[in-house]
Coordinates of C-alpha atoms and ligand atoms in Angstrom, one line a residue:
M1 CA -11.0 35.1 8.9
E2 CA -10.3 32.8 6.0
Q3 CA -10.9 29.2 6.9
P4 CA -8.1 26.8 6.2
Y5 CA -7.9 23.8 4.0
V6 CA -7.5 20.9 6.4
V7 CA -5.8 17.6 5.6
V8 CA -6.1 14.8 8.1
G9 CA -3.7 12.2 8.0
A10 CA 0.1 13.0 7.9
S11 CA 1.7 10.5 5.9
L12 CA 2.5 10.2 2.1
A13 CA -0.8 11.3 0.8
G14 CA -1.4 13.9 3.2
A15 CA 2.3 15.5 2.6
K16 CA 1.5 15.1 -1.1
A17 CA -1.7 16.8 -1.0
V18 CA -0.4 19.9 0.9
E19 CA 2.5 20.1 -1.7
A20 CA -0.1 19.8 -4.6
L21 CA -2.4 22.7 -3.0
R22 CA 0.9 25.0 -2.9
A23 CA 1.9 23.9 -6.4
E24 CA -1.6 24.6 -7.7
G25 CA -1.1 28.2 -6.5
Y26 CA -3.5 28.1 -3.5
R27 CA -2.2 30.7 -1.0
G28 CA -4.8 30.4 1.7
P29 CA -4.0 28.8 5.2
V30 CA -3.1 24.9 5.1
E31 CA -3.3 22.6 8.0
L32 CA -1.8 19.1 8.0
I33 CA -2.8 17.0 10.9
G34 CA -1.5 13.7 11.8
E35 CA -1.5 11.5 15.0
E36 CA 2.0 10.1 14.6
P37 CA 4.7 12.4 16.0
D38 CA 7.1 11.9 13.1
L39 CA 7.3 14.1 10.1
P40 CA 5.3 12.4 7.1
Y41 CA 7.4 9.6 5.8
E42 CA 6.9 6.7 3.2
R43 CA 6.4 3.3 4.5
P44 CA 8.0 0.8 1.9
P45 CA 11.4 0.9 3.4
L46 CA 9.9 -0.1 6.7
S47 CA 9.7 -3.9 5.4
K48 CA 12.9 -3.5 3.2
G49 CA 16.0 -1.3 3.6
Y50 CA 15.1 0.2 7.1
L51 CA 14.1 -3.1 8.6
Q52 CA 17.5 -4.6 7.2
G53 CA 19.3 -1.7 8.8
K54 CA 20.3 -0.3 5.3
T55 CA 18.2 2.7 4.5
P56 CA 18.8 5.7 6.7
R57 CA 15.7 7.2 8.2
A58 CA 16.0 10.8 6.7
E59 CA 16.0 9.0 3.2
F60 CA 12.1 8.5 3.3
E61 CA 11.0 11.7 4.8
V62 CA 8.5 13.0 2.4
H63 CA 9.6 16.7 2.9
S64 CA 11.9 18.3 5.6
A65 CA 10.4 20.4 8.3
D66 CA 12.0 23.3 6.5
W67 CA 9.7 22.5 3.5
Y68 CA 6.5 22.7 5.7
R69 CA 7.7 26.1 7.3
G70 CA 8.7 27.5 3.9
N71 CA 5.5 26.7 2.3
D72 CA 3.4 28.1 5.1
V73 CA 1.9 24.6 5.9
A74 CA 0.7 24.5 9.6
L75 CA 1.8 20.9 10.8
R76 CA 0.2 19.3 13.9
L77 CA 1.9 16.3 14.5
G78 CA 1.0 13.9 17.3
T79 CA -2.5 15.0 17.1
A80 CA -5.4 12.8 16.5
V81 CA -8.6 14.0 15.0
T82 CA -11.7 12.6 16.9
A83 CA -14.4 13.8 15.0
I84 CA -15.3 15.7 11.7
D85 CA -18.5 17.7 11.1
P86 CA -19.0 18.2 7.3
D87 CA -21.9 20.4 7.4
G88 CA -20.5 22.5 10.4
H89 CA -17.2 22.4 8.6
T90 CA -15.1 21.7 11.7
V91 CA -12.7 19.0 13.0
T92 CA -12.4 18.0 16.6
L93 CA -8.7 17.4 17.8
A94 CA -8.1 15.0 20.8
D95 CA -7.6 17.6 23.3
G96 CA -10.9 18.9 22.3
E97 CA -10.1 22.0 20.2
R98 CA -12.3 22.7 17.2
L99 CA -10.9 23.7 14.0
G100 CA -12.8 25.2 11.1
F101 CA -12.2 24.2 7.5
A102 CA -13.2 25.6 4.0
K103 CA -12.4 22.1 2.5
L104 CA -11.3 18.8 4.2
L105 CA -9.3 15.9 2.8
L106 CA -9.2 12.7 4.5
T107 CA -5.7 10.8 4.1
T108 CA -6.2 8.7 7.3
G109 CA -4.8 5.6 5.4
A110 CA -5.1 2.1 7.0
A111 CA -4.2 0.2 10.0
P112 CA -3.0 -3.6 10.3
R113 CA -5.6 -6.2 11.0
R114 CA -5.2 -8.3 14.2
L115 CA -5.3 -12.0 14.1
P116 CA -8.6 -12.9 15.4
V117 CA -7.5 -15.8 17.8
P118 CA -6.8 -16.1 21.6
G119 CA -3.6 -14.1 22.1
G120 CA -3.8 -12.4 18.9
D121 CA -4.0 -9.2 20.7
R122 CA -1.0 -9.8 22.9
P123 CA 1.5 -6.9 22.9
D124 CA 4.3 -9.1 21.9
V125 CA 2.4 -10.1 18.7
L126 CA 4.0 -7.5 16.2
T127 CA 2.5 -5.8 13.2
L128 CA 4.2 -3.6 10.8
R129 CA 2.9 -0.3 9.7
R130 CA 4.9 2.3 11.6
V131 CA 8.5 3.4 11.9
G132 CA 8.5 2.3 15.4
D133 CA 7.1 -1.1 14.5
S134 CA 10.0 -1.5 11.9
E135 CA 12.3 -0.7 14.7
R136 CA 10.9 -3.1 17.3
I137 CA 11.0 -6.0 14.6
R138 CA 14.5 -5.2 13.5
A139 CA 15.7 -5.4 17.1
R140 CA 14.6 -9.0 17.2
L141 CA 16.1 -10.1 14.0
V142 CA 19.3 -11.6 15.0
P143 CA 21.1 -14.7 14.0
G144 CA 19.4 -17.9 15.1
A145 CA 16.3 -16.0 16.4
R146 CA 13.0 -18.1 15.6
I147 CA 10.6 -15.7 13.6
V148 CA 7.4 -16.7 12.9
V149 CA 5.5 -14.7 10.2
V150 CA 1.7 -15.2 10.1
G151 CA 0.3 -14.3 6.5
A152 CA 2.3 -14.8 3.4
G153 CA 1.2 -11.3 1.7
W154 CA 3.7 -8.7 0.8
I155 CA 4.3 -7.3 4.1
G156 CA 5.0 -11.0 5.4
L157 CA 7.2 -11.9 2.7
E158 CA 9.3 -8.9 2.8
T159 CA 9.5 -9.3 6.5
A160 CA 10.5 -13.1 6.0
A161 CA 13.2 -12.0 3.6
A162 CA 14.6 -9.2 6.1
A163 CA 14.8 -11.8 8.7
R164 CA 16.4 -14.3 6.6
L165 CA 19.2 -12.0 5.5
A166 CA 19.9 -11.2 9.4
G167 CA 20.3 -15.0 9.9
A168 CA 17.2 -15.6 11.5
E169 CA 15.5 -18.9 11.4
V170 CA 12.0 -18.1 9.6
T171 CA 8.5 -19.9 9.5
V172 CA 5.9 -18.4 7.4
L173 CA 2.3 -19.6 8.4
E174 CA -0.4 -19.1 5.5
V175 CA -4.0 -20.3 5.5
A176 CA -3.9 -20.3 1.7
E177 CA -2.1 -22.9 -0.6
L178 CA 0.4 -20.4 -1.9
P179 CA 1.7 -17.1 -0.9
L180 CA -0.1 -13.9 -2.5
L181 CA -2.5 -16.2 -4.2
R182 CA -5.6 -13.9 -4.2
V183 CA -3.6 -11.0 -5.8
L184 CA -1.2 -13.0 -8.3
G185 CA -3.2 -16.1 -8.9
R186 CA -1.4 -19.6 -8.7
E187 CA 1.1 -19.3 -11.7
V188 CA 3.0 -16.4 -10.5
A189 CA 2.3 -17.2 -6.6
Q190 CA 4.4 -20.3 -7.3
V191 CA 7.4 -17.9 -8.1
F192 CA 7.5 -16.2 -4.7
A193 CA 7.1 -19.8 -2.9
D194 CA 9.9 -21.2 -5.0
L195 CA 12.0 -17.9 -4.0
H196 CA 11.5 -18.2 -0.2
R197 CA 12.0 -22.0 -0.2
A198 CA 15.4 -21.4 -2.0
K199 CA 16.5 -18.8 0.8
G200 CA 15.5 -21.3 3.6
V201 CA 12.3 -20.1 4.6
D202 CA 10.1 -22.8 6.4
L203 CA 7.0 -21.9 4.2
R204 CA 3.6 -23.7 5.5
F205 CA 0.5 -23.4 3.6
G206 CA -3.0 -24.4 4.4
V207 CA -2.5 -24.0 8.1
Q208 CA -5.0 -22.5 10.6
V209 CA -3.7 -20.4 13.4
A210 CA -5.7 -21.3 16.5
A211 CA -3.8 -19.3 19.1
V212 CA -0.7 -17.3 20.0
E213 CA 0.7 -18.6 23.2
D214 CA 3.9 -18.0 25.4
G215 CA 6.0 -20.4 23.4
G216 CA 4.6 -19.7 19.8
V217 CA 1.9 -20.2 17.5
R218 CA -0.7 -23.0 18.2
L219 CA -2.0 -24.3 15.1
G220 CA -5.7 -25.9 14.2
D221 CA -4.1 -29.2 14.4
G222 CA -2.8 -28.7 18.0
S223 CA 0.8 -28.5 17.1
L224 CA 2.9 -25.7 18.3
V225 CA 5.3 -23.6 16.2
P226 CA 7.8 -22.5 18.5
A227 CA 8.7 -18.7 18.2
D228 CA 10.8 -16.0 19.8
T229 CA 8.9 -13.4 17.8
V230 CA 5.4 -13.5 16.1
V231 CA 4.9 -11.0 13.1
V232 CA 1.5 -10.8 11.9
G233 CA 0.9 -9.5 8.4
V234 CA -2.9 -10.5 7.7
G235 CA -4.0 -7.3 5.8
I236 CA -5.1 -3.8 6.8
K237 CA -8.4 -2.1 7.2
P238 CA -8.8 1.3 6.2
N239 CA -9.1 4.2 8.8
A240 CA -12.7 5.3 7.8
Q241 CA -14.3 5.7 11.3
L242 CA -14.1 9.6 11.2
A243 CA -16.1 9.4 7.9
E244 CA -18.4 6.8 9.0
A245 CA -19.4 8.6 12.3
A246 CA -20.0 11.8 10.3
G247 CA -22.4 10.1 8.2
L248 CA -20.3 10.0 4.9
E249 CA -20.7 7.1 2.6
V250 CA -18.2 4.5 3.6
D251 CA -18.1 0.9 1.8
N252 CA -14.5 -0.8 2.1
G253 CA -13.1 2.9 2.8
V254 CA -14.4 6.2 2.2
R255 CA -16.3 6.1 -1.2
T256 CA -15.5 8.9 -3.6
D257 CA -16.1 9.8 -7.2
E258 CA -13.4 10.0 -9.7
H259 CA -12.6 13.5 -8.4
L260 CA -12.0 12.0 -5.0
R261 CA -14.7 13.9 -3.5
T262 CA -16.8 11.8 -0.9
S263 CA -20.5 12.0 -0.5
H264 CA -20.1 15.4 1.1
P265 CA -19.3 18.1 -1.4
D266 CA -16.6 19.9 0.7
V267 CA -14.8 16.6 1.9
F268 CA -12.4 14.6 -0.1
A269 CA -10.3 11.3 0.4
A270 CA -7.2 9.8 -1.2
G271 CA -4.7 7.3 -0.6
D272 CA -5.3 4.0 1.4
V273 CA -8.4 5.2 2.8
A274 CA -10.2 6.1 -0.5
N275 CA -12.5 3.6 -2.3
A276 CA -12.5 5.7 -5.2
F277 CA -14.4 5.4 -8.5
H278 CA -12.1 4.5 -11.4
P279 CA -13.1 5.4 -14.9
L280 CA -10.9 2.8 -16.5
F281 CA -12.7 0.1 -14.6
G282 CA -15.9 1.6 -14.1
R283 CA -16.4 1.1 -10.5
P284 CA -14.7 2.0 -7.2
I285 CA -11.4 0.4 -6.3
R286 CA -9.4 0.8 -3.1
V287 CA -5.7 0.7 -3.7
E288 CA -3.3 0.0 -1.0
H289 CA 0.0 1.0 -2.8
W290 CA 2.6 3.7 -2.4
A291 CA 2.0 5.1 -5.9
N292 CA -1.6 5.8 -5.3
A293 CA -1.0 7.6 -2.3
L294 CA 1.8 9.4 -4.3
N295 CA -0.4 10.5 -7.2
Q296 CA -4.0 10.7 -5.9
P297 CA -3.5 13.9 -3.9
A298 CA -2.7 15.9 -6.9
T299 CA -6.2 15.2 -8.1
A300 CA -7.7 15.5 -4.8
A301 CA -5.9 19.1 -4.3
K302 CA -7.2 20.2 -7.9
S303 CA -10.8 19.2 -6.8
M304 CA -10.6 21.0 -3.6
L305 CA -9.8 23.9 -5.7
G306 CA -12.8 23.5 -7.8
R307 CA -10.8 22.5 -10.9
D308 CA -12.0 19.7 -13.0
A309 CA -9.6 16.8 -12.3
V310 CA -10.1 12.9 -12.5
Y311 CA -8.0 10.4 -11.1
D312 CA -7.7 7.3 -13.5
R313 CA -4.0 6.2 -13.4
V314 CA -3.4 2.5 -13.7
P315 CA -2.6 0.9 -10.4
Y316 CA 1.4 0.3 -9.9
F317 CA 3.3 -1.3 -7.1
F318 CA 6.6 -2.9 -6.4
T319 CA 8.3 -5.3 -4.0
D320 CA 12.0 -6.1 -3.3
Q321 CA 12.6 -9.5 -1.8
Y322 CA 16.2 -10.7 -1.6
D323 CA 17.7 -10.4 -5.1
L324 CA 14.2 -10.2 -6.6
G325 CA 12.6 -6.9 -7.6
M326 CA 9.4 -6.4 -9.4
E327 CA 6.7 -4.0 -10.6
Y328 CA 3.2 -4.6 -11.1
T329 CA 1.1 -2.5 -13.2
G330 CA -2.7 -3.2 -13.7
Y331 CA -5.4 -4.5 -11.7
V332 CA -6.9 -8.0 -11.6
E333 CA -9.7 -9.3 -9.4
P334 CA -9.0 -12.4 -7.7
G335 CA -9.8 -15.2 -10.3
G336 CA -10.6 -12.3 -13.1
Y337 CA -8.2 -13.6 -15.6
D338 CA -8.0 -16.5 -17.9
R339 CA -4.4 -16.8 -18.6
V340 CA -1.0 -15.8 -17.5
V341 CA 1.4 -15.3 -20.5
F342 CA 5.0 -15.4 -19.5
R343 CA 7.9 -13.6 -21.4
G344 CA 11.6 -14.4 -20.5
D345 CA 13.3 -16.7 -17.8
V346 CA 10.7 -17.7 -15.2
P347 CA 13.1 -20.3 -13.2
G348 CA 15.9 -17.6 -13.5
R349 CA 13.5 -14.9 -12.1
E350 CA 14.1 -12.6 -15.0
F351 CA 10.7 -12.2 -16.8
I352 CA 7.5 -10.4 -17.4
A353 CA 4.2 -12.0 -16.5
F354 CA 1.1 -10.7 -18.1
W355 CA -2.5 -11.5 -17.0
T356 CA -5.0 -11.6 -19.7
S357 CA -8.8 -12.0 -20.3
G358 CA -10.1 -12.6 -23.8
G359 CA -6.5 -11.7 -25.2
R360 CA -6.6 -8.3 -23.3
V361 CA -3.8 -7.5 -21.0
L362 CA -5.1 -6.8 -17.3
A363 CA -1.9 -6.5 -15.7
G364 CA 1.7 -7.0 -16.3
M365 CA 4.5 -7.8 -13.7
N366 CA 8.1 -7.1 -14.6
V367 CA 10.6 -9.2 -12.3
N368 CA 14.4 -8.4 -12.4
V369 CA 13.3 -6.6 -15.9
W370 CA 13.4 -2.9 -16.0
D371 CA 12.2 0.1 -17.7
V372 CA 9.1 -1.7 -19.1
T373 CA 6.4 0.0 -16.9
D374 CA 5.4 2.4 -19.7
P375 CA 4.6 0.0 -22.5
I376 CA 2.9 -2.3 -19.9
R377 CA 0.8 0.6 -18.7
E378 CA -0.2 1.3 -22.2
L379 CA -1.1 -2.3 -22.9
V380 CA -3.5 -2.3 -19.9
R381 CA -5.0 1.1 -20.5
S382 CA -5.4 0.3 -24.3
G383 CA -7.8 -2.4 -23.6
R384 CA -6.5 -3.8 -27.0
T385 CA -6.6 -7.5 -27.8
V386 CA -3.1 -8.7 -28.4
D387 CA -1.7 -12.0 -30.0
E388 CA -0.6 -14.0 -26.9
E389 CA 2.4 -15.5 -28.8
R390 CA 3.8 -12.3 -29.7
L391 CA 3.3 -11.1 -26.1
A392 CA 5.2 -14.1 -24.9
D393 CA 8.0 -13.3 -27.4
P394 CA 10.9 -11.3 -26.0
A395 CA 12.0 -10.3 -29.5
V396 CA 8.8 -8.4 -30.0
P397 CA 8.9 -4.9 -28.5
L398 CA 5.9 -4.3 -26.0
A399 CA 5.5 -0.7 -27.1
G400 CA 4.5 -2.3 -30.6
L401 CA 2.0 -4.5 -29.2
A402 CA 0.4 -1.5 -27.3
G403 CA 0.0 0.3 -30.7
Ligands
FAD501 C1 5.8 -1.9 5.9 C2 5.0 -1.5 4.5 C3 5.6 -1.7 3.2 C4 5.1 -1.2 2.2 N1 5.8 -1.5 1.0 C5 5.3 -1.0 -0.2 C6 5.6 -1.2 -1.5 O1 6.9 -2.1 -1.4 N2 5.1 -0.9 -2.7 C7 4.1 -0.4 -2.4 O2 3.4 0.3 -3.6 N3 3.3 0.1 -1.3 C8 3.8 -0.4 -0.1 N4 3.3 -0.1 1.0 C9 1.9 0.7 0.9 C10 2.2 2.1 1.2 O3 2.9 2.5 2.1 C11 0.7 2.8 1.4 O4 -0.1 2.6 0.4 C12 0.7 4.2 1.9 O5 1.6 4.4 3.0 C13 -0.5 4.8 1.9 O6 -0.3 6.1 2.3 P1 -1.5 7.0 3.1 O7 -0.8 8.2 3.3 O8 -2.6 6.7 2.0 O9 -1.9 6.3 4.3 P2 -0.9 5.9 5.7 O10 0.6 5.8 5.2 O11 -1.6 4.7 6.2 O12 -1.1 7.1 6.6 C14 -2.2 7.7 7.2 C15 -1.7 8.6 8.4 O13 -2.9 9.0 8.9 C16 -2.8 9.0 10.2 N5 -4.3 9.0 10.9 C17 -5.1 8.1 10.9 N6 -6.3 8.4 11.5 C18 -6.0 9.7 12.1 C19 -6.7 10.4 12.7 N7 -8.2 10.4 13.2 N8 -6.0 11.8 13.0 C20 -5.0 11.9 12.8 N9 -4.2 11.3 12.0 C21 -4.8 10.0 11.7 C22 -2.0 7.9 10.6 O14 -1.5 7.8 11.9 C23 -1.2 7.7 9.4 O15 0.1 8.3 9.9 C24 3.9 -0.7 2.3 C25 3.3 -0.3 3.4 C26 3.9 -0.8 4.7 C27 3.1 -0.5 6.0

C-alpha cells in the first residue's frame, strides 16, 4: 500500500501544505494531523478583530471541512503526535497508533513562553495563541476591568489596544525601555509608545516582574500592580520537541536548508517551527509571521515531491492597533542597522520608515500608507545603495529607487 505524505501540525502552514501538495498534482494519500480540535485557522484575528468581537470565527478558517473532503485530505484533529521515527518512516499518535509515511512535514509552530517567576504558571495568568485563549481574554475585556499585560511585543500591544477599545483600564509592563525595541529599534519603537500613551494605556518600561499574586503583579521594587486579569506576551518557543527527540538538527527551531528539508532527507519543516537557511541573508532565519506560514508550504510541498524549489521570499508582517495599520517588509537583526530614514508624517502616523546600513535598505515599514509593499520588497531584495535624501522624499517614486 502506498504510504501517505504526512503533515504534523494543522494550522496555517499545515493547511497550506496539503493544499500545495494537491495543487502540485500529487494524487497519493495525504494526512494532516493536529492536536487542536478545530479546523486549521489563522491566528492574527485572535488579537485583533476576533478579540474585539468584530471578526466572525468562520472568516479565518484556512479551508472549510468540505475542502479537505473534496481534496481527499485525511484530517485527524484533536490528535497529538508523540514521536516521529525518520529512518523507520513512522509517526506515533497519542493513542499509541503508528502511522507510516513516505515524506513527513513538520508544521508544529510555536507555543507561548510562560513568565519564569513565582505564580507565572498560575492558570489565571493568560497567554494568547489559540482561539480558546482569545475567547477567554475577550470575556475579561469589559469596561473598568483592570487588565495588566506583561510584555510590550506585538501580541501584548494588540491585546492592550483591544482592551482599551473595550473600555478596560490597561497597564503594560515591559522590561526594556520601549515597546518592540529589539525588533524596531528606538526610533520607530517610540511611535508605538506614543500611540498607546495617547490611547490611555499606562505604559511602564524598565520594570521587572517578580511574581504574580492573587491581587495582581508584584514588581522587582516590591510594589503591586493591581490586576483583575494578567495577560502575558513574552514571546514564543518553537515546538521542536518531536524533531529533537528524533535526533534531527534543532537550533532555535528545526533547522532546514533553503528547500525546507531538515537534516533527514524525507523530513521537511515550515512555518514558525522552521529555522530555514535563507539565500538572501546567507544564513538560517526563523520567522514567526503569518506570511511565512502562508508561503513556505508551497516550497516544502515541491521539495517533498522531489522538485527543485527554494524559499527566498523577503519576510513580511503586519499589525493593526487602534487606527494604526502597518506592514513591515525585510529583516533586521537587533541593532543591525545604522540609520532610520523617515518618509512622510511621523507625528500624524502616516509614513514609511526605512532601516538602512551603508545606504542599503534592510527593511521598510509603511504606517497608514498603502500599496508600497512591492517597491519596498524590491529595494530590500536589490541590495542597492540608495540616496537617503531621495529615500526620505515622498515626491520620489519608490519604484525608481529600487531600479
Ligand atoms: C494572537 C496572534 C496574533 C498574530 N498576529 C500576527 C500578525 O498580525 N501578523 C503576522 O504576520 N503574524 C501574526 N501572528 C503570527 C502567525 O499567526 C504565525 O506566524 C502563524 O500562526 C504560524 O503558523 P504555523 O502553522 O507555522 O504554526 P502554528 O500556528 O503555531 O500552528 C502549529 C499547529 O501545530 C500543532 N501541533 C504542535 N505540536 C503538535 C504535535 N506534536 N502533534 C500535533 N499537532 C501539533 C499546534 O497545536 C498548532 O495547531 C500572530 C500570532 C498570534 C498567536
